[in-house]
Amino acid sequence: MSVTILGIESSCDDTSSAVIRDGVLLSNVIASQAVHEAYGGVVPELASRAHQQNIIPVVAEAIKRAGIDKKELSAIAFTRGPGLMGSLLVGTSFAKGLSASLDIPMIEVNHLQAHVLAHFIKETSADEHAPAFPFLCLLVSGGNSQIIKVNAYNDMEVIGQTIDDAAGEAFDKCAKVMGLGYPGGPVVNRLANEGNPNAFKFSKPHIPGYDYSFSGLKTSFLYTLRDALKENPDFIEQNKQDLCASLQKTVIDILMDKLRKAAKDLNINEVAVAGGVSANSGLRDSFLLHAEKYGWKVHIPKFSFTTDNAAMVAITGYYKFLDKDFCPMDAAPFSRVVI
Ligand code: KG4
């Protein structure tokens, strides 16, 4: 009997639904919310309202594109957390209603675990690119920066994480002060490709172990702008490529220094990257360089699986289904958690 999982993701500002059958992706529909652009960040109340408008058409479209009938679904996997409470409530409540009406089990999914397991999504049954256990995963998004030791689908240890800002936040906040809009990461990436990464020096943290910190970098970036703007009010406009290139280089150096240390100490050379910031071309290049230089076997996700998507929720649901790891009807969302 084949196992067919419907995934639902609504943790932040993307409403997404996907269908996975026996580990193979049949559909992945994402509705992004443009409503936040005017505010320079995600407005939680607007996000939950947009989820309410999107969820029914998005799920219906995912089922339609998968070419299945909803009666063929084996279970419904939904993101229970972490994320925005109002947004999570929409996905969780919808999953409850649908699972009750179809009389099939519900599977709760941890959003961070789902980012890691995105590496196991197959686009055809012949797809064999998944990392081998144990592997290290650098999970970098707008809200998290973690190094995770992945021992099995259901066994992950966070061995390092940020003590303040996340890597994506460093991009977003610095971009905001340069007036580059939100989210800033992709814009910084584009401008960085035209700039000199050694033009400016920003401070790097000295934190023991595998933990990260990005607030010092943010402060040193702000001080550089403040001092330069006193002399030259057009400083940002004239230097934005170099500022972005130097910022991006510093973020990547901070991320890779700790990851290299973890890989060496734990003697693991199978290394993956996941989360929104894994779309960054400089970070991707750095992974490829590490593969060459240190013999790492690297796993870099497809762009469509880097940001929030329900395919990663459905694949996590698939492995939990095989373990019969279902959740009760009264499962409530949670906003904060580690794996
Ligand atoms: O995983 P994700 O989609 O969700 C949240 O954590 O909400 O990550 C979003 C983050 C944002 O901070 C965004 O600026 C960053 O990923 N991001 C990038 C790039 N694309 C997205 N950062 C750097 N370079 C990129 N190309």
mmCIF file of C-alpha atoms and ligand atoms in Angstrom:
data_model
loop_
_atom_site.group_PDB
_atom_site.id
_atom_site.type_symbol
_atom_site.label_atom_id
_atom_site.label_comp_id
_atom_site.label_asym_id
_atom_site.label_seq_id
_atom_site.Cartn_x
_atom_site.Cartn_y
_atom_site.Cartn_z
ATOM 1 C CA MET A 1 0.000 0.000 0.000
ATOM 2 C CA SER A 2 1.406 3.364 -0.891
ATOM 3 C CA VAL A 3 1.631 6.131 1.709
ATOM 4 C CA THR A 4 0.296 9.522 0.583
ATOM 5 C CA ILE A 5 0.860 12.532 2.836
ATOM 6 C CA LEU A 6 -0.620 16.009 2.570
ATOM 7 C CA GLY A 7 1.683 18.651 4.085
ATOM 8 C CA ILE A 8 0.550 22.044 5.350
ATOM 9 C CA GLU A 9 2.936 24.885 6.214
ATOM 10 C CA SER A 10 1.736 28.195 7.694
ATOM 11 C CA SER A 11 4.382 29.161 10.247
ATOM 12 C CA CYS A 12 5.242 32.629 8.930
ATOM 13 C CA ASP A 13 4.211 34.448 5.754
ATOM 14 C CA ASP A 14 3.940 31.647 3.190
ATOM 15 C CA THR A 15 0.850 29.455 2.921
ATOM 16 C CA SER A 16 1.933 26.178 1.382
ATOM 17 C CA SER A 17 0.575 22.714 0.762
ATOM 18 C CA ALA A 18 2.222 19.672 -0.833
ATOM 19 C CA VAL A 19 1.518 16.029 -1.556
ATOM 20 C CA ILE A 20 4.177 13.336 -1.218
ATOM 21 C CA ARG A 21 3.606 9.685 -2.130
ATOM 22 C CA ASP A 22 6.130 7.130 -0.887
ATOM 23 C CA GLY A 23 8.736 9.882 -0.492
ATOM 24 C CA VAL A 24 8.205 11.268 -4.020
ATOM 25 C CA LEU A 25 6.880 14.812 -4.434
ATOM 26 C CA LEU A 26 3.643 15.034 -6.431
ATOM 27 C CA SER A 27 2.880 18.732 -5.858
ATOM 28 C CA ASN A 28 4.113 21.744 -3.881
ATOM 29 C CA VAL A 29 2.025 24.927 -3.946
ATOM 30 C CA ILE A 30 3.191 28.122 -2.232
ATOM 31 C CA ALA A 31 1.227 31.370 -1.864
ATOM 32 C CA SER A 32 3.516 34.163 -0.670
ATOM 33 C CA GLN A 33 2.079 37.218 1.054
ATOM 34 C CA ALA A 34 2.996 40.512 -0.617
ATOM 35 C CA VAL A 35 0.957 42.462 1.963
ATOM 36 C CA HIS A 36 3.998 42.788 4.295
ATOM 37 C CA GLU A 37 6.316 44.549 1.832
ATOM 38 C CA ALA A 38 4.965 47.988 2.698
ATOM 39 C CA TYR A 39 5.829 47.471 6.389
ATOM 40 C CA GLY A 40 9.464 46.354 6.108
ATOM 41 C CA GLY A 41 8.766 43.075 7.912
ATOM 42 C CA VAL A 42 6.090 40.465 8.551
ATOM 43 C CA VAL A 43 3.037 41.825 10.402
ATOM 44 C CA PRO A 44 1.676 38.823 12.374
ATOM 45 C CA GLU A 45 -1.986 39.822 12.309
ATOM 46 C CA LEU A 46 -1.935 40.429 8.560
ATOM 47 C CA ALA A 47 -0.125 37.109 8.073
ATOM 48 C CA SER A 48 -2.799 35.076 9.859
ATOM 49 C CA ARG A 49 -5.581 36.780 7.916
ATOM 50 C CA ALA A 50 -3.818 36.078 4.619
ATOM 51 C CA HIS A 51 -3.354 32.426 5.656
ATOM 52 C CA GLN A 52 -7.100 32.195 6.265
ATOM 53 C CA GLN A 53 -7.786 33.491 2.769
ATOM 54 C CA ASN A 54 -5.161 31.265 1.119
ATOM 55 C CA ILE A 55 -5.407 27.947 2.890
ATOM 56 C CA ILE A 56 -8.433 26.414 1.144
ATOM 57 C CA PRO A 57 -7.393 27.293 -2.444
ATOM 58 C CA VAL A 58 -3.762 26.312 -1.755
ATOM 59 C CA VAL A 59 -4.650 22.865 -0.349
ATOM 60 C CA ALA A 60 -7.209 22.282 -3.129
ATOM 61 C CA GLU A 61 -4.593 23.195 -5.739
ATOM 62 C CA ALA A 62 -1.962 20.889 -4.173
ATOM 63 C CA ILE A 63 -4.394 17.962 -4.296
ATOM 64 C CA LYS A 64 -5.415 18.813 -7.860
ATOM 65 C CA ARG A 65 -1.826 19.173 -9.131
ATOM 66 C CA ALA A 66 -0.917 15.868 -7.462
ATOM 67 C CA GLY A 67 -3.629 14.247 -9.590
ATOM 68 C CA ILE A 68 -5.173 12.453 -6.645
ATOM 69 C CA ASP A 69 -8.479 12.420 -4.808
ATOM 70 C CA LYS A 70 -8.402 13.569 -1.174
ATOM 71 C CA LYS A 71 -9.771 10.148 -0.185
ATOM 72 C CA GLU A 72 -6.395 8.677 -1.210
ATOM 73 C CA LEU A 73 -4.572 10.601 1.558
ATOM 74 C CA SER A 74 -3.055 8.469 4.341
ATOM 75 C CA ALA A 75 -2.437 11.323 6.811
ATOM 76 C CA ILE A 76 -2.120 15.089 7.179
ATOM 77 C CA ALA A 77 1.160 16.587 8.322
ATOM 78 C CA PHE A 78 1.138 20.177 9.554
ATOM 79 C CA THR A 79 3.688 22.582 11.011
ATOM 80 C CA ARG A 80 2.970 22.812 14.727
ATOM 81 C CA GLY A 81 5.809 25.244 15.467
ATOM 82 C CA PRO A 82 7.957 27.194 15.914
ATOM 83 C CA GLY A 83 6.531 30.262 14.191
ATOM 84 C CA LEU A 84 3.928 32.975 14.550
ATOM 85 C CA MET A 85 1.104 31.821 16.799
ATOM 86 C CA GLY A 86 -1.762 33.237 14.710
ATOM 87 C CA SER A 87 -0.319 31.835 11.482
ATOM 88 C CA LEU A 88 0.289 28.403 13.003
ATOM 89 C CA LEU A 89 -3.274 28.332 14.347
ATOM 90 C CA VAL A 90 -4.680 28.601 10.830
ATOM 91 C CA GLY A 91 -2.713 25.603 9.515
ATOM 92 C CA THR A 92 -3.238 23.550 12.671
ATOM 93 C CA SER A 93 -6.999 24.165 12.771
ATOM 94 C CA PHE A 94 -7.358 23.395 9.077
ATOM 95 C CA ALA A 95 -5.376 20.145 9.488
ATOM 96 C CA LYS A 96 -7.636 19.121 12.368
ATOM 97 C CA GLY A 97 -10.792 19.776 10.383
ATOM 98 C CA LEU A 98 -9.586 17.920 7.315
ATOM 99 C CA SER A 99 -8.237 14.932 9.237
ATOM 100 C CA ALA A 100 -11.523 14.627 11.183
ATOM 101 C CA SER A 101 -13.604 14.806 8.027
ATOM 102 C CA LEU A 102 -11.458 12.238 6.171
ATOM 103 C CA ASP A 103 -10.970 10.124 9.307
ATOM 104 C CA ILE A 104 -7.187 9.926 8.843
ATOM 105 C CA PRO A 105 -4.375 10.596 11.347
ATOM 106 C CA MET A 106 -2.650 13.925 11.937
ATOM 107 C CA ILE A 107 1.107 14.282 12.198
ATOM 108 C CA GLU A 108 2.704 17.275 13.892
ATOM 109 C CA VAL A 109 5.879 18.587 12.309
ATOM 110 C CA ASN A 110 8.620 20.718 13.808
ATOM 111 C CA HIS A 111 9.435 23.402 11.242
ATOM 112 C CA LEU A 112 13.190 23.250 11.910
ATOM 113 C CA GLN A 113 13.313 19.468 11.611
ATOM 114 C CA ALA A 114 11.387 19.839 8.333
ATOM 115 C CA HIS A 115 14.040 22.201 6.912
ATOM 116 C CA VAL A 116 16.655 19.511 7.604
ATOM 117 C CA LEU A 117 14.576 16.686 6.125
ATOM 118 C CA ALA A 118 13.969 18.722 2.939
ATOM 119 C CA HIS A 119 17.133 16.961 1.743
ATOM 120 C CA PHE A 120 15.168 13.701 1.554
ATOM 121 C CA ILE A 121 12.468 14.962 -0.836
ATOM 122 C CA LYS A 122 12.603 12.934 -4.032
ATOM 123 C CA GLU A 123 11.369 14.527 -7.231
ATOM 124 C CA THR A 124 11.334 11.166 -9.036
ATOM 125 C CA SER A 125 11.531 7.676 -7.587
ATOM 126 C CA ALA A 126 15.046 7.346 -9.098
ATOM 127 C CA ASP A 127 16.322 10.379 -7.130
ATOM 128 C CA GLU A 128 19.210 9.234 -4.886
ATOM 129 C CA HIS A 129 20.882 12.374 -3.590
ATOM 130 C CA ALA A 130 19.983 12.210 0.119
ATOM 131 C CA PRO A 131 22.718 12.650 2.745
ATOM 132 C CA ALA A 132 23.957 9.598 4.643
ATOM 133 C CA PHE A 133 23.620 9.487 8.451
ATOM 134 C CA PRO A 134 25.171 10.898 10.510
ATOM 135 C CA PHE A 135 25.529 14.272 8.823
ATOM 136 C CA LEU A 136 25.854 17.886 9.924
ATOM 137 C CA CYS A 137 23.251 20.388 8.798
ATOM 138 C CA LEU A 138 23.770 24.136 8.915
ATOM 139 C CA LEU A 139 20.248 25.503 9.355
ATOM 140 C CA VAL A 140 20.183 29.189 8.510
ATOM 141 C CA SER A 141 16.983 31.195 8.228
ATOM 142 C CA GLY A 142 15.441 34.501 9.244
ATOM 143 C CA GLY A 143 14.869 33.227 12.770
ATOM 144 C CA ASN A 144 17.477 30.510 13.340
ATOM 145 C CA SER A 145 21.141 29.699 12.893
ATOM 146 C CA GLN A 146 21.987 26.241 14.112
ATOM 147 C CA ILE A 147 24.437 23.426 13.561
ATOM 148 C CA ILE A 148 22.537 20.161 13.862
ATOM 149 C CA LYS A 149 23.988 16.674 14.073
ATOM 150 C CA VAL A 150 21.494 14.471 12.275
ATOM 151 C CA ASN A 151 21.777 10.861 13.432
ATOM 152 C CA ALA A 152 18.541 9.601 11.851
ATOM 153 C CA TYR A 153 15.243 10.981 10.493
ATOM 154 C CA ASN A 154 13.913 11.152 14.032
ATOM 155 C CA ASP A 155 17.130 11.795 15.942
ATOM 156 C CA MET A 156 18.692 15.254 15.725
ATOM 157 C CA GLU A 157 20.938 17.130 18.157
ATOM 158 C CA VAL A 158 21.446 20.887 18.058
ATOM 159 C CA ILE A 159 25.158 21.218 18.813
ATOM 160 C CA GLY A 160 25.395 24.970 18.231
ATOM 161 C CA GLN A 161 23.049 27.890 17.767
ATOM 162 C CA THR A 162 22.905 31.649 17.778
ATOM 163 C CA ILE A 163 22.900 33.379 21.127
ATOM 164 C CA ASP A 164 21.316 36.520 19.652
ATOM 165 C CA ASP A 165 20.420 37.351 16.022
ATOM 166 C CA ALA A 166 20.091 34.784 13.243
ATOM 167 C CA ALA A 167 22.173 34.968 10.047
ATOM 168 C CA GLY A 168 19.109 35.987 8.017
ATOM 169 C CA GLU A 169 18.361 38.723 10.539
ATOM 170 C CA ALA A 170 21.884 40.087 10.080
ATOM 171 C CA PHE A 171 21.201 40.388 6.344
ATOM 172 C CA ASP A 172 17.696 41.790 6.840
ATOM 173 C CA LYS A 173 18.572 44.357 9.513
ATOM 174 C CA CYS A 174 21.671 45.677 7.729
ATOM 175 C CA ALA A 175 19.698 45.848 4.477
ATOM 176 C CA LYS A 176 16.968 47.791 6.239
ATOM 177 C CA VAL A 177 19.335 50.515 7.448
ATOM 178 C CA MET A 178 20.679 50.809 3.905
ATOM 179 C CA GLY A 179 17.095 51.291 2.686
ATOM 180 C CA LEU A 180 17.165 48.115 0.589
ATOM 181 C CA GLY A 181 13.692 46.831 1.528
ATOM 182 C CA TYR A 182 12.485 43.566 3.068
ATOM 183 C CA PRO A 183 13.515 40.770 3.058
ATOM 184 C CA GLY A 184 17.005 42.145 2.610
ATOM 185 C CA GLY A 185 18.895 38.860 2.130
ATOM 186 C CA PRO A 186 18.223 38.416 -1.597
ATOM 187 C CA VAL A 187 18.981 42.115 -2.350
ATOM 188 C CA VAL A 188 22.243 42.003 -0.371
ATOM 189 C CA ASN A 189 23.151 38.852 -2.296
ATOM 190 C CA ARG A 190 22.494 40.504 -5.674
ATOM 191 C CA LEU A 191 24.473 43.667 -4.831
ATOM 192 C CA ALA A 192 27.277 41.627 -3.220
ATOM 193 C CA ASN A 193 27.935 39.965 -6.565
ATOM 194 C CA GLU A 194 28.960 43.388 -7.942
ATOM 195 C CA GLY A 195 31.114 44.493 -4.975
ATOM 196 C CA ASN A 196 34.496 43.936 -3.333
ATOM 197 C CA PRO A 197 34.175 41.599 -0.304
ATOM 198 C CA ASN A 198 37.390 42.978 1.227
ATOM 199 C CA ALA A 199 36.445 46.668 1.003
ATOM 200 C CA PHE A 200 35.224 46.873 4.627
ATOM 201 C CA LYS A 201 36.148 44.939 7.780
ATOM 202 C CA PHE A 202 33.353 44.174 10.238
ATOM 203 C CA SER A 203 33.829 42.563 13.615
ATOM 204 C CA LYS A 204 33.545 38.819 14.116
ATOM 205 C CA PRO A 205 32.432 37.202 17.390
ATOM 206 C CA HIS A 206 34.598 35.206 19.783
ATOM 207 C CA ILE A 207 32.108 32.731 21.204
ATOM 208 C CA PRO A 208 33.257 29.368 22.555
ATOM 209 C CA GLY A 209 32.087 26.045 21.111
ATOM 210 C CA TYR A 210 29.813 25.890 18.097
ATOM 211 C CA ASP A 211 27.476 28.747 19.016
ATOM 212 C CA TYR A 212 26.948 31.799 16.823
ATOM 213 C CA SER A 213 26.449 35.503 17.427
ATOM 214 C CA PHE A 214 25.560 38.111 14.825
ATOM 215 C CA SER A 215 24.661 41.139 16.937
ATOM 216 C CA GLY A 216 28.280 42.391 17.093
ATOM 217 C CA LEU A 217 28.523 42.291 13.309
ATOM 218 C CA LYS A 218 25.283 44.252 13.058
ATOM 219 C CA THR A 219 26.591 46.894 15.498
ATOM 220 C CA SER A 220 29.933 47.225 13.712
ATOM 221 C CA PHE A 221 28.073 47.587 10.391
ATOM 222 C CA LEU A 222 25.907 50.360 11.884
ATOM 223 C CA TYR A 223 28.933 52.199 13.323
ATOM 224 C CA THR A 224 30.698 52.065 9.957
ATOM 225 C CA LEU A 225 27.651 53.661 8.310
ATOM 226 C CA ARG A 226 27.199 56.231 11.069
ATOM 227 C CA ASP A 227 30.826 57.426 10.935
ATOM 228 C CA ALA A 228 30.965 57.499 7.144
ATOM 229 C CA LEU A 229 27.618 59.297 6.747
ATOM 230 C CA LYS A 230 28.911 62.184 8.883
ATOM 231 C CA GLU A 231 31.565 62.842 6.224
ATOM 232 C CA ASN A 232 29.581 61.905 3.152
ATOM 233 C CA PRO A 233 25.762 61.789 3.062
ATOM 234 C CA ASP A 234 25.886 59.756 -0.183
ATOM 235 C CA PHE A 235 28.138 57.095 1.347
ATOM 236 C CA ILE A 236 25.562 54.287 1.234
ATOM 237 C CA GLU A 237 24.478 54.953 -2.336
ATOM 238 C CA GLN A 238 28.103 55.147 -3.519
ATOM 239 C CA ASN A 239 29.271 52.054 -1.623
ATOM 240 C CA LYS A 240 26.310 49.715 -1.388
ATOM 241 C CA GLN A 241 27.863 46.978 -3.538
ATOM 242 C CA ASP A 242 31.053 46.916 -1.446
ATOM 243 C CA LEU A 243 29.072 47.149 1.814
ATOM 244 C CA CYS A 244 26.889 44.194 0.784
ATOM 245 C CA ALA A 245 29.849 42.136 -0.449
ATOM 246 C CA SER A 246 31.782 42.729 2.788
ATOM 247 C CA LEU A 247 28.716 42.018 4.944
ATOM 248 C CA GLN A 248 27.959 38.807 3.076
ATOM 249 C CA LYS A 249 31.574 37.647 3.305
ATOM 250 C CA THR A 250 31.625 38.239 7.074
ATOM 251 C CA VAL A 251 28.352 36.332 7.642
ATOM 252 C CA ILE A 252 29.640 33.411 5.561
ATOM 253 C CA ASP A 253 33.017 33.388 7.346
ATOM 254 C CA ILE A 254 31.285 33.314 10.745
ATOM 255 C CA LEU A 255 28.979 30.467 9.655
ATOM 256 C CA MET A 256 31.669 28.353 7.996
ATOM 257 C CA ASP A 257 34.323 28.766 10.736
ATOM 258 C CA LYS A 258 32.096 27.036 13.289
ATOM 259 C CA LEU A 259 30.802 24.460 10.842
ATOM 260 C CA ARG A 260 34.363 23.511 9.878
ATOM 261 C CA LYS A 261 35.284 23.195 13.545
ATOM 262 C CA ALA A 262 32.271 20.924 14.196
ATOM 263 C CA ALA A 263 32.995 18.754 11.144
ATOM 264 C CA LYS A 264 36.616 18.353 12.218
ATOM 265 C CA ASP A 265 35.924 17.662 15.905
ATOM 266 C CA LEU A 266 33.150 15.149 15.174
ATOM 267 C CA ASN A 267 34.961 13.681 12.194
ATOM 268 C CA ILE A 268 31.943 14.022 9.908
ATOM 269 C CA ASN A 269 32.417 14.981 6.264
ATOM 270 C CA GLU A 270 28.804 14.698 5.106
ATOM 271 C CA VAL A 271 27.548 18.276 5.412
ATOM 272 C CA ALA A 272 24.244 19.897 4.397
ATOM 273 C CA VAL A 273 22.787 23.388 4.442
ATOM 274 C CA ALA A 274 19.120 24.328 4.823
ATOM 275 C CA GLY A 275 16.779 27.282 5.443
ATOM 276 C CA GLY A 276 16.133 30.577 3.643
ATOM 277 C CA VAL A 277 19.735 31.816 3.793
ATOM 278 C CA SER A 278 20.903 28.650 1.982
ATOM 279 C CA ALA A 279 19.648 30.433 -1.161
ATOM 280 C CA ASN A 280 22.658 32.761 -0.799
ATOM 281 C CA SER A 281 25.027 32.219 -3.726
ATOM 282 C CA GLY A 282 28.133 33.117 -1.701
ATOM 283 C CA LEU A 283 27.241 30.531 0.943
ATOM 284 C CA ARG A 284 26.587 27.921 -1.749
ATOM 285 C CA ASP A 285 29.971 28.664 -3.350
ATOM 286 C CA SER A 286 31.634 28.377 0.032
ATOM 287 C CA PHE A 287 30.097 24.911 0.507
ATOM 288 C CA LEU A 288 31.468 23.847 -2.887
ATOM 289 C CA LEU A 289 34.918 25.190 -1.958
ATOM 290 C CA HIS A 290 34.821 23.247 1.299
ATOM 291 C CA ALA A 291 33.929 20.123 -0.665
ATOM 292 C CA GLU A 292 37.062 20.588 -2.764
ATOM 293 C CA LYS A 293 39.380 21.658 0.016
ATOM 294 C CA TYR A 294 38.283 19.401 2.899
ATOM 295 C CA GLY A 295 36.760 16.471 1.010
ATOM 296 C CA TRP A 296 33.262 17.218 2.314
ATOM 297 C CA LYS A 297 30.320 15.581 0.623
ATOM 298 C CA VAL A 298 28.002 18.586 0.472
ATOM 299 C CA HIS A 299 24.224 18.742 0.113
ATOM 300 C CA ILE A 300 22.731 22.018 -1.131
ATOM 301 C CA PRO A 301 18.942 22.190 -1.527
ATOM 302 C CA LYS A 302 17.085 23.240 -4.645
ATOM 303 C CA PHE A 303 16.033 26.914 -4.407
ATOM 304 C CA SER A 304 12.359 25.992 -4.064
ATOM 305 C CA PHE A 305 13.131 23.954 -0.924
ATOM 306 C CA THR A 306 15.235 26.619 0.807
ATOM 307 C CA THR A 307 12.412 28.930 1.911
ATOM 308 C CA ASP A 308 9.300 27.836 3.760
ATOM 309 C CA ASN A 309 7.445 25.138 1.826
ATOM 310 C CA ALA A 310 5.072 22.298 2.575
ATOM 311 C CA ALA A 311 7.097 19.685 0.653
ATOM 312 C CA MET A 312 9.510 19.564 3.595
ATOM 313 C CA VAL A 313 6.559 19.216 5.987
ATOM 314 C CA ALA A 314 5.109 16.372 3.917
ATOM 315 C CA ILE A 315 8.433 14.462 3.753
ATOM 316 C CA THR A 316 8.834 14.784 7.534
ATOM 317 C CA GLY A 317 5.244 13.556 7.867
ATOM 318 C CA TYR A 318 6.069 10.608 5.626
ATOM 319 C CA TYR A 319 8.901 9.393 7.861
ATOM 320 C CA LYS A 320 6.802 9.980 10.992
ATOM 321 C CA PHE A 321 3.963 8.025 9.376
ATOM 322 C CA LEU A 322 6.310 5.043 8.885
ATOM 323 C CA ASP A 323 7.070 5.287 12.649
ATOM 324 C CA LYS A 324 3.314 5.587 13.395
ATOM 325 C CA ASP A 325 4.142 8.836 15.151
ATOM 326 C CA PHE A 326 0.721 10.502 15.104
ATOM 327 C CA CYS A 327 -0.572 13.357 17.247
ATOM 328 C CA PRO A 328 -3.827 13.849 19.113
ATOM 329 C CA MET A 329 -6.637 16.160 18.004
ATOM 330 C CA ASP A 330 -5.932 18.604 20.826
ATOM 331 C CA ALA A 331 -2.355 19.358 19.665
ATOM 332 C CA ALA A 332 -1.874 23.120 20.055
ATOM 333 C CA PRO A 333 0.698 25.151 18.105
ATOM 334 C CA PHE A 334 3.875 26.356 19.817
ATOM 335 C CA SER A 335 5.705 29.547 18.897
ATOM 336 C CA ARG A 336 9.207 28.785 20.193
ATOM 337 C CA VAL A 337 11.248 25.624 20.432
ATOM 338 C CA VAL A 338 14.504 23.931 19.587
ATOM 339 C CA ILE A 339 14.615 20.571 17.846
HETATM 340 O O1 KG4 B 1 13.766 30.012 6.088
HETATM 341 P P1 KG4 B 1 13.160 31.312 5.741
HETATM 342 O O2 KG4 B 1 12.430 31.426 4.453
HETATM 343 O O3 KG4 B 1 12.125 31.731 6.823
HETATM 344 C C1 KG4 B 1 12.223 32.380 8.000
HETATM 345 O O4 KG4 B 1 13.124 32.149 8.816
HETATM 346 O O5 KG4 B 1 11.272 33.175 8.177
HETATM 347 O O6 KG4 B 1 14.340 32.401 5.751
HETATM 348 C C2 KG4 B 1 14.147 33.728 5.403
HETATM 349 C C3 KG4 B 1 15.497 34.426 5.509
HETATM 350 C C4 KG4 B 1 15.395 35.940 5.440
HETATM 351 O O7 KG4 B 1 16.187 36.472 6.482
HETATM 352 C C5 KG4 B 1 15.990 36.269 4.076
HETATM 353 O O8 KG4 B 1 16.592 37.543 4.012
HETATM 354 C C6 KG4 B 1 17.011 35.172 3.918
HETATM 355 O O9 KG4 B 1 16.353 34.025 4.422
HETATM 356 N N1 KG4 B 1 17.411 34.964 2.529
HETATM 357 C C7 KG4 B 1 18.668 35.218 2.094
HETATM 358 C C8 KG4 B 1 18.662 34.941 0.692
HETATM 359 N N2 KG4 B 1 17.411 34.522 0.340
HETATM 360 C C9 KG4 B 1 16.664 34.540 1.488
HETATM 361 N N3 KG4 B 1 19.758 35.645 2.737
HETATM 362 C C10 KG4 B 1 20.869 35.808 2.015
HETATM 363 N N4 KG4 B 1 20.957 35.579 0.686
HETATM 364 C C11 KG4 B 1 19.875 35.143 -0.017
HETATM 365 N N5 KG4 B 1 19.970 34.910 -1.320
#
